[in-house]
Short mmCIF file of C-alpha atoms in Angstrom, two decimals:
data_model
loop_
_atom_site.label_atom_id
_atom_site.label_comp_id
_atom_site.label_asym_id
_atom_site.label_seq_id
_atom_site.Cartn_x
_atom_site.Cartn_y
_atom_site.Cartn_z
CA UNK A 264 -16.51 166.20 131.56
CA UNK A 265 -18.29 162.97 130.68
CA UNK A 266 -18.01 160.38 133.44
CA UNK A 267 -17.56 157.62 130.84
CA UNK A 268 -14.08 159.06 130.06
CA UNK A 269 -12.90 158.48 133.64
CA UNK A 270 -11.01 155.32 134.72
CA UNK A 271 -9.77 154.26 138.12
CA UNK A 272 -6.12 154.08 139.13
CA UNK A 273 -6.42 150.33 139.36
CA UNK A 274 -7.75 150.18 135.80
CA UNK A 275 -4.94 152.46 134.61
CA UNK A 276 -2.24 150.43 136.33
CA UNK A 277 -3.78 147.19 135.01
CA UNK A 278 -3.69 148.65 131.53
CA UNK A 279 0.00 149.59 131.93
CA UNK A 280 0.73 146.11 133.23
CA UNK A 281 -0.97 144.50 130.23
CA UNK A 282 0.88 146.77 127.81
CA UNK A 283 4.26 145.98 129.38
CA UNK A 284 3.58 142.25 129.41
CA UNK A 285 2.48 142.34 125.77
CA UNK A 286 5.14 144.69 124.43
CA UNK A 287 8.11 143.44 126.53
CA UNK A 288 7.67 139.70 126.95
CA UNK A 289 11.41 138.90 126.83
CA UNK A 290 14.21 138.92 129.41
CA UNK A 291 17.13 141.36 129.04
CA UNK A 292 20.76 141.35 130.19
CA UNK A 293 21.34 144.77 131.77
CA UNK A 294 24.59 146.40 132.94
CA UNK A 295 24.16 148.56 136.03
CA UNK A 296 25.77 149.62 139.29
CA UNK A 297 24.22 148.85 142.64
CA UNK A 298 23.49 151.94 144.71
CA UNK A 299 21.71 149.85 147.34
CA UNK A 300 21.32 146.14 148.03
CA UNK A 301 19.42 144.60 150.95
CA UNK A 302 17.73 141.35 151.89
CA UNK A 303 14.35 141.00 153.54
CA UNK A 304 12.37 137.82 154.22
CA UNK A 305 14.60 135.89 151.81
CA UNK A 306 14.12 138.35 148.93
CA UNK A 307 16.80 140.72 147.60
CA UNK A 308 15.91 144.33 146.86
CA UNK A 309 18.25 146.38 144.68
CA UNK A 310 18.49 149.97 143.55
CA UNK A 311 20.19 150.20 140.15
CA UNK A 312 21.93 153.26 138.84
CA UNK A 313 23.90 154.27 135.76
CA UNK A 314 26.38 157.14 135.74
CA UNK A 315 27.61 159.22 132.86
CA UNK A 316 30.62 157.46 131.30
CA UNK A 317 32.09 160.76 130.07
CA UNK A 318 35.86 161.47 129.86
CA UNK A 319 35.55 163.44 133.12
CA UNK A 320 34.49 160.27 134.96
CA UNK A 321 37.09 158.21 133.17
CA UNK A 322 39.78 160.55 134.41
CA UNK A 323 38.95 159.67 138.02
CA UNK A 324 35.78 161.48 139.14
CA UNK A 325 34.01 159.30 141.74
CA UNK A 326 30.74 157.69 140.69
CA UNK A 327 29.29 158.65 144.07
CA UNK A 328 29.87 162.33 143.30
CA UNK A 329 28.56 162.12 139.70
CA UNK A 330 24.90 162.63 138.72
CA UNK A 331 23.11 159.42 137.63
CA UNK A 332 21.62 159.38 134.17
CA UNK A 333 19.29 156.46 134.97
CA UNK A 334 17.78 154.80 138.04
CA UNK A 335 15.57 151.76 138.59
CA UNK A 336 14.45 149.34 141.26
CA UNK A 337 14.96 145.59 140.95
CA UNK A 338 13.94 142.56 142.96
CA UNK A 339 15.09 138.99 143.12
CA UNK A 340 12.51 136.76 144.71
CA UNK A 341 13.58 134.23 147.31
CA UNK A 342 13.02 131.27 144.98
CA UNK A 343 15.67 132.63 142.60
CA UNK A 344 17.84 134.41 145.17
CA UNK A 345 18.60 131.21 147.11
CA UNK A 346 20.11 129.83 143.87
CA UNK A 347 21.72 132.94 142.42
CA UNK A 348 23.42 134.25 145.56
CA UNK A 349 25.59 131.20 146.48
CA UNK A 350 26.78 130.81 142.90
CA UNK A 351 27.66 134.50 142.58
CA UNK A 352 29.52 134.58 145.90
CA UNK A 353 31.40 131.36 145.14
CA UNK A 354 32.66 132.72 141.81
CA UNK A 355 33.41 136.32 142.82
CA UNK A 356 34.34 135.73 146.46
CA UNK A 357 32.17 138.71 147.45
CA UNK A 358 28.62 139.56 148.36
CA UNK A 359 26.54 141.97 146.36
CA UNK A 360 27.08 145.42 147.80
CA UNK A 361 26.67 149.07 146.95
CA UNK A 362 29.13 150.32 144.34
CA UNK A 363 29.46 146.94 142.62
CA UNK A 364 28.87 146.69 138.90
CA UNK A 365 26.66 143.79 137.86
CA UNK A 366 25.18 142.17 134.76
CA UNK A 367 21.59 141.20 135.57
CA UNK A 368 19.09 139.16 133.59
CA UNK A 369 15.75 140.91 134.14
CA UNK A 370 12.23 141.14 132.87
CA UNK A 371 9.78 144.01 133.50
CA UNK A 372 6.90 143.79 135.91
CA UNK A 373 4.30 146.39 136.71
CA UNK A 374 2.28 145.61 139.81
CA UNK A 375 -1.00 147.47 140.11
CA UNK A 376 -0.36 148.10 143.84
CA UNK A 377 3.45 148.53 144.00
CA UNK A 378 4.32 149.97 140.61
CA UNK A 379 7.08 149.13 138.17
CA UNK A 380 10.13 147.00 138.95
CA UNK A 381 12.67 144.84 137.17
CA UNK A 382 12.56 141.24 138.29
CA UNK A 383 15.99 139.59 138.44
CA UNK A 384 16.15 136.01 137.22
CA UNK A 385 19.93 135.61 136.95
CA UNK A 386 23.24 137.41 137.65
CA UNK A 387 26.41 136.87 135.61
CA UNK A 388 29.33 136.68 138.12
CA UNK A 389 31.98 136.74 135.39
CA UNK A 390 31.03 140.30 134.47
CA UNK A 391 31.39 141.46 138.08
CA UNK A 392 34.59 139.46 138.42
CA UNK A 393 36.01 141.27 135.40
CA UNK A 394 35.05 144.67 136.80
CA UNK A 395 36.53 143.76 140.17
CA UNK A 396 39.74 142.62 138.48
CA UNK A 397 39.90 145.87 136.53
CA UNK A 398 39.51 147.92 139.71
CA UNK A 399 42.11 145.80 141.50
CA UNK A 400 44.56 146.20 138.63
CA UNK A 401 43.95 149.95 138.60
CA UNK A 402 44.66 150.16 142.34
CA UNK A 403 47.80 148.00 141.95
CA UNK A 404 48.99 150.15 139.04
CA UNK A 405 48.49 153.34 141.07
CA UNK A 406 50.34 151.89 144.07
CA UNK A 407 53.27 150.92 141.87
CA UNK A 408 53.33 154.35 140.25
CA UNK A 409 53.45 155.90 143.72
CA UNK A 410 56.39 153.61 144.52
CA UNK A 411 54.76 152.17 147.64
CA UNK A 412 53.63 148.74 146.46
CA UNK A 413 56.74 146.92 147.76
CA UNK A 414 57.69 149.21 150.67
CA UNK A 415 56.60 146.70 153.32
CA UNK A 416 58.65 143.96 151.65
CA UNK A 417 61.78 146.02 152.33
CA UNK A 418 61.20 145.99 156.10
CA UNK A 419 62.62 143.27 158.33
CA UNK A 420 60.95 141.61 161.29
CA UNK A 421 62.99 142.40 164.42
CA UNK A 422 65.01 139.45 165.67
CA UNK A 423 63.06 139.41 168.92
CA UNK A 424 59.60 140.10 167.52
CA UNK A 425 57.51 139.71 170.68
CA UNK A 426 55.54 142.96 171.16
CA UNK A 427 52.60 142.59 168.77
CA UNK A 428 49.82 145.05 167.84
CA UNK A 429 46.74 143.11 166.73
CA UNK A 430 43.99 144.55 164.54
CA UNK A 431 40.92 142.34 164.71
CA UNK A 432 37.35 142.14 165.85
CA UNK A 433 37.30 141.82 169.63
CA UNK A 434 34.78 138.97 169.49
CA UNK A 435 36.32 137.13 166.54
CA UNK A 436 37.18 133.50 167.16
CA UNK A 437 40.33 134.00 165.11
CA UNK A 438 41.65 136.56 167.59
CA UNK A 439 41.25 134.10 170.46
CA UNK A 440 42.92 131.35 168.40
CA UNK A 441 45.82 133.69 167.62
CA UNK A 442 46.39 134.62 171.27
CA UNK A 443 46.05 131.01 172.45
CA UNK A 444 48.51 129.81 169.81
CA UNK A 445 51.09 132.37 170.99
CA UNK A 446 50.51 131.65 174.69
CA UNK A 447 50.70 127.86 174.30
CA UNK A 448 53.77 127.72 172.09
CA UNK A 449 55.94 124.66 172.85
CA UNK A 450 59.11 126.70 173.40
CA UNK A 451 57.81 128.86 176.24
CA UNK A 452 58.35 132.10 174.32
CA UNK A 453 56.73 135.17 175.90
CA UNK A 454 54.68 137.40 173.60
CA UNK A 455 52.92 140.64 174.51
CA UNK A 456 49.84 141.44 172.43
CA UNK A 457 47.61 144.49 172.44
CA UNK A 458 44.30 144.50 170.60
CA UNK A 459 43.17 147.47 168.52
CA UNK A 460 39.54 146.59 167.74
CA UNK A 461 38.31 147.07 164.19
CA UNK A 462 35.42 146.08 161.95
CA UNK A 463 36.57 143.15 159.83
CA UNK A 464 33.61 142.70 157.47
CA UNK A 465 31.09 144.95 155.79
CA UNK A 466 31.37 148.49 154.51
CA UNK A 467 33.24 149.86 157.55
CA UNK A 468 36.34 147.66 157.13
CA UNK A 469 38.52 150.22 155.33
CA UNK A 470 38.12 153.18 157.69
CA UNK A 471 38.10 151.00 160.80
CA UNK A 472 41.47 149.42 159.99
CA UNK A 473 42.94 152.79 159.00
CA UNK A 474 41.81 154.24 162.34
CA UNK A 475 43.45 151.31 164.17
CA UNK A 476 46.72 151.88 162.29
CA UNK A 477 46.64 155.56 163.26
CA UNK A 478 46.28 154.57 166.93
CA UNK A 479 49.23 152.18 166.62
CA UNK A 480 51.47 154.67 164.79
CA UNK A 481 54.24 156.02 167.01
CA UNK A 482 53.87 153.32 169.68
CA UNK A 483 56.62 150.81 170.47
CA UNK A 484 55.59 147.63 168.65
CA UNK A 485 57.69 145.09 166.74
CA UNK A 486 55.00 144.35 164.15
CA UNK A 487 51.29 144.62 163.38
CA UNK A 488 49.06 141.59 162.73
CA UNK A 489 45.76 142.06 160.89
CA UNK A 490 43.62 138.95 161.42
CA UNK A 491 40.07 137.97 160.63
CA UNK A 492 38.33 134.82 161.72
CA UNK A 493 34.78 133.62 161.41
CA UNK A 494 33.71 136.05 158.67
CA UNK A 495 32.32 135.07 155.32
CA UNK A 496 34.89 134.70 152.56
CA UNK A 497 32.41 136.45 150.28
CA UNK A 498 32.73 139.72 152.22
CA UNK A 499 36.26 140.79 151.26
CA UNK A 500 35.68 144.00 149.31
CA UNK A 501 36.84 146.16 152.25
CA UNK A 502 40.36 144.75 151.90
CA UNK A 503 40.66 145.80 148.23
CA UNK A 504 40.64 149.59 148.58
CA UNK A 505 43.29 152.14 147.59
CA UNK A 506 43.19 154.11 150.85
CA UNK A 507 43.74 151.03 153.02
CA UNK A 508 46.50 149.74 150.74
CA UNK A 509 48.32 153.10 150.87
CA UNK A 510 48.13 153.23 154.66
CA UNK A 511 49.46 149.67 155.03
CA UNK A 512 52.18 150.09 152.38
CA UNK A 513 53.51 153.27 154.05
CA UNK A 514 53.37 151.93 157.61
CA UNK A 515 56.85 152.04 159.23
CA UNK A 516 56.81 148.59 160.88
CA UNK A 517 56.07 145.17 159.30
CA UNK A 518 52.42 144.20 158.88
CA UNK A 519 51.35 140.54 158.74
CA UNK A 520 47.92 139.67 157.33
CA UNK A 521 45.90 136.57 158.13
CA UNK A 522 42.40 137.35 156.95
CA UNK A 523 41.41 133.81 155.96
CA UNK A 524 40.96 134.23 152.22
CA UNK A 525 42.21 131.15 150.40
CA UNK A 526 40.76 131.73 146.93
CA UNK A 527 42.75 134.79 145.99
CA UNK A 528 45.03 137.45 147.45
CA UNK A 529 43.44 140.73 148.47
CA UNK A 530 45.29 143.96 147.72
CA UNK A 531 45.88 144.25 151.47
CA UNK A 532 47.70 140.87 151.30
CA UNK A 533 49.77 142.06 148.33
CA UNK A 534 51.13 145.20 149.97
CA UNK A 535 51.67 143.71 153.43
CA UNK A 536 55.04 142.45 154.65
CA UNK A 537 53.86 138.83 154.91
CA UNK A 538 50.58 137.16 154.04
CA UNK A 539 49.34 133.99 155.73
CA UNK A 540 45.99 132.26 155.40
CA UNK A 541 44.65 132.23 158.96
CA UNK A 542 45.16 133.86 162.37
CA UNK A 543 46.74 130.66 163.71
CA UNK A 544 49.13 130.68 160.75
CA UNK A 545 50.11 134.26 161.70
CA UNK A 546 50.82 133.08 165.25
CA UNK A 547 52.82 130.13 163.89
CA UNK A 548 54.83 132.53 161.72
CA UNK A 549 55.82 134.63 164.75
CA UNK A 550 56.66 131.54 166.80
CA UNK A 551 58.72 130.04 163.96
CA UNK A 552 60.52 133.38 163.48
CA UNK A 553 61.51 133.49 167.15
CA UNK A 554 62.44 129.79 167.04
CA UNK A 555 64.71 130.49 164.06
CA UNK A 556 66.39 133.28 166.07
CA UNK A 557 66.76 130.89 169.02
CA UNK A 558 68.28 128.27 166.71
CA UNK A 559 70.76 130.85 165.41
CA UNK A 560 71.69 131.81 168.98
CA UNK A 561 72.02 128.17 170.03
CA UNK A 562 74.12 127.42 166.99
CA UNK A 563 76.31 130.44 167.72
CA UNK A 564 76.57 129.33 171.34
CA UNK A 565 77.58 125.82 170.26
CA UNK A 566 80.14 127.22 167.83
CA UNK A 567 81.50 129.52 170.52
CA UNK A 568 81.71 126.69 173.06
CA UNK A 569 83.36 124.40 170.49
CA UNK A 570 85.80 127.13 169.50
CA UNK A 571 86.62 127.84 173.16
CA UNK A 572 87.10 124.12 173.80
CA UNK A 573 89.40 123.81 170.81
CA UNK A 574 91.37 126.83 172.01
CA UNK A 575 91.68 125.30 175.49
CA UNK A 576 92.87 122.00 174.02
CA UNK A 577 95.42 123.83 171.87
CA UNK A 578 96.66 125.93 174.79
CA UNK A 579 96.78 122.87 177.09
CA UNK A 580 98.84 121.01 174.53
CA UNK A 581 101.14 124.02 174.20
CA UNK A 582 101.52 124.22 177.99
CA UNK A 583 102.40 120.52 178.17
CA UNK A 584 104.98 120.95 175.41
CA UNK A 585 106.42 124.00 177.17
CA UNK A 586 106.49 122.25 180.55
CA UNK A 587 108.36 119.34 179.02
CA UNK A 588 110.79 121.63 177.21
CA UNK A 589 111.26 124.01 180.16
CA UNK A 590 113.99 121.99 182.04
CA UNK A 591 115.97 121.56 178.83
CA UNK A 592 115.52 125.21 177.92
CA UNK A 593 116.47 126.24 181.46
CA UNK A 594 119.62 124.08 181.28
CA UNK A 595 120.58 125.61 177.93
CA UNK A 596 119.88 129.15 179.19
CA UNK A 597 121.77 128.43 182.44
CA UNK A 598 124.80 127.11 180.52
CA UNK A 599 124.72 130.13 178.20
CA UNK A 600 124.52 132.57 181.11
CA UNK A 601 127.25 130.78 183.07
CA UNK A 602 129.53 130.94 180.02
CA UNK A 603 128.66 134.57 179.59
CA UNK A 604 129.34 135.26 183.28
CA UNK A 605 132.73 133.45 183.01
CA UNK A 606 133.61 135.54 180.00
CA UNK A 607 132.52 138.74 181.75
CA UNK A 608 134.48 137.71 184.87
CA UNK A 609 137.65 137.07 182.85
CA UNK A 610 137.23 140.37 181.06
CA UNK A 611 136.60 142.13 184.36
CA UNK A 612 139.82 140.65 185.92
CA UNK A 613 141.85 141.69 182.89
CA UNK A 614 140.28 145.15 182.94
CA UNK A 615 140.98 145.56 186.68
CA UNK A 616 144.58 144.46 186.25
CA UNK A 617 145.04 146.81 183.34
CA UNK A 618 143.47 149.64 185.33
CA UNK A 619 145.69 148.90 188.34
CA UNK A 620 148.81 148.90 186.17
CA UNK A 621 147.80 152.17 184.60
CA UNK A 622 147.12 153.84 187.97
CA UNK A 623 150.30 152.37 189.47
CA UNK A 624 152.26 153.92 186.63
CA UNK A 625 150.58 157.26 187.28
CA UNK A 626 151.34 156.98 191.01
CA UNK A 627 155.02 156.23 190.30
CA UNK A 628 155.23 159.18 187.97
CA UNK A 629 153.60 161.42 190.60
CA UNK A 630 155.98 160.09 193.32
CA UNK A 631 158.95 160.97 191.14
CA UNK A 632 157.62 164.48 190.52
CA UNK A 633 156.55 165.27 194.11
CA UNK A 634 160.05 166.36 195.48
CA UNK A 635 160.69 168.76 192.62
CA UNK A 636 157.13 170.08 192.89
CA UNK A 637 157.51 170.61 196.65
CA UNK A 638 160.83 172.45 196.21
CA UNK A 639 159.33 174.65 193.52
CA UNK A 640 156.29 175.39 195.70
CA UNK A 641 158.47 176.21 198.73
CA UNK A 642 160.55 178.62 196.68
CA UNK A 643 157.44 180.28 195.34
CA UNK A 644 155.88 180.67 198.80
CA UNK A 645 159.19 181.93 200.28
CA UNK A 646 159.39 184.61 197.65
CA UNK A 647 155.78 185.55 198.31
CA UNK A 648 156.43 185.86 202.06
CA UNK A 649 159.39 188.13 201.38
CA UNK A 650 157.16 190.38 199.27
CA UNK A 651 154.51 190.47 202.02
CA UNK A 652 157.18 191.21 204.65
CA UNK A 653 158.55 194.14 202.65
CA UNK A 654 155.03 195.48 202.12
CA UNK A 655 154.24 195.10 205.83
CA UNK A 656 157.40 196.96 206.73
CA UNK A 657 156.44 199.79 204.43
CA UNK A 658 153.08 200.07 206.20
CA UNK A 659 154.51 199.97 209.78
CA UNK A 660 153.13 203.05 211.77
CA UNK A 661 156.49 203.41 213.51
CA UNK A 662 157.99 204.60 210.26
CA UNK A 663 155.33 207.32 210.06
CA UNK A 664 156.03 208.38 213.64
CA UNK A 665 159.77 208.67 212.79
CA UNK A 666 158.84 211.05 210.03
CA UNK A 667 157.13 213.37 212.55
CA UNK A 668 153.55 212.17 212.28
CA UNK A 669 151.43 211.34 215.36
CA UNK A 670 148.43 209.05 215.98
CA UNK A 671 145.44 210.07 218.18
CA UNK A 672 143.85 207.13 220.01
CA UNK A 673 140.38 207.10 221.73
CA UNK A 674 139.39 203.99 223.54
CA UNK A 675 142.06 201.95 221.71
CA UNK A 676 141.03 203.15 218.25
CA UNK A 677 142.55 205.72 215.93
CA UNK A 678 140.53 208.95 215.69
CA UNK A 679 139.75 209.94 212.11
CA UNK A 680 137.09 212.60 212.67
CA UNK A 681 137.13 215.16 215.54
CA UNK A 682 133.35 215.23 215.45
CA UNK A 683 133.36 211.75 216.94
CA UNK A 684 134.82 213.20 220.18
CA UNK A 685 132.90 215.03 222.92
CA UNK A 686 133.83 217.42 225.71
CA UNK A 687 135.51 215.55 228.59
CA UNK A 688 136.73 212.63 226.46
CA UNK A 689 140.32 211.52 227.23
CA UNK A 690 142.45 210.94 224.17
CA UNK A 691 145.98 209.59 223.72
CA UNK A 692 148.50 210.98 221.23
CA UNK A 693 151.35 208.69 220.25
CA UNK A 694 154.66 210.21 219.03
CA UNK A 695 157.95 208.66 217.93
CA UNK A 696 159.44 208.96 221.43
CA UNK A 697 156.45 208.88 223.77
CA UNK A 698 152.71 209.29 224.47
CA UNK A 699 150.65 212.36 225.42
CA UNK A 700 147.20 212.08 227.14
CA UNK A 701 144.75 214.93 226.73
CA UNK A 702 141.13 215.83 227.80
CA UNK A 703 138.82 217.48 225.34
CA UNK A 704 137.56 220.87 226.63
CA UNK A 705 135.79 222.10 223.55
#
């Protein structure tokens, strides 16, 4: 091969650079998604990617799982980046990060040593803001379809909300402010707080807070406070995720958020029980809640004391009235009972007299009847004695002896059975005209 046909790599790259500069002299507005974004020495280096916008992706397939159809590198030099970045973050409230869709104004550049790259001269924040709003609305729509968007709003802070689980960065100034505000409250309320450390800015926010909620779940707390202090307001994307919103919305105890984002509500704020602006505002909310409970108790105590005092006054007045009326009432009752006793006494005298007359009449009647009754009884008893005498005469043993019968006596008793006698016993036989004594031989 002829050596005149050979060119060096530098010559080839210079030729490409000249062609690009000649053929593409303009700047272009390009839609893309950031797959990587990092800063170094004041410059911003980006990796751009475009995914297939097919119906499969539209139905919910994650862009991270899809295959890109285009990739490119882009750079924003420090001279532009120091102007573009603050404006973008002020409008969108977020930093550039992986997964964000952006509209970049770029022009091509082919460096003979470093190759091709798109040079960013401007970024349209309204495009990103619109995409962020669309994603937020999609998450809100899904939460409402699941019926969990307002679940936290239906919970009630316990009356004595004093045992607090805190999700925050351990070194965050806002956490210290929150604890100091609770400890130094002017009413002397006692709060117990327990920190569950979490990442509160950057890409790890979502999973870190979810992990903290899982550690809190099942423990005895009155509420959860998610606070963030000292972080950039432009780094809020971690609080606008579906997974975090679902975990917060379904949590069984009230969650209060104070993540210091004044410009707009995050989705985390929307689904939480109560949203406040700062950690100290969250502490003030808890203090005010307990103060309101104390006011209710004090008011109830005052009402109870007033009611008791009124009752005592009423009863005291009644006692005075009764004490004044008691002598008069006693006199009336005494007079009534004395009259009743007189009446009962008169009736008793009359009844006794009547009873005496009645019994006297009965006694007189009995006295008149006694002689005739005695005579009749004497005659009856005399007749009865005669009958007994005649019967006794008929049973007299002497009559039997006169008829020829005899009676055998042993030891003063009549013998009825010869077997009751033994050999040698002396018996006595009584006859009508005498007695015979005998000895038993056999």
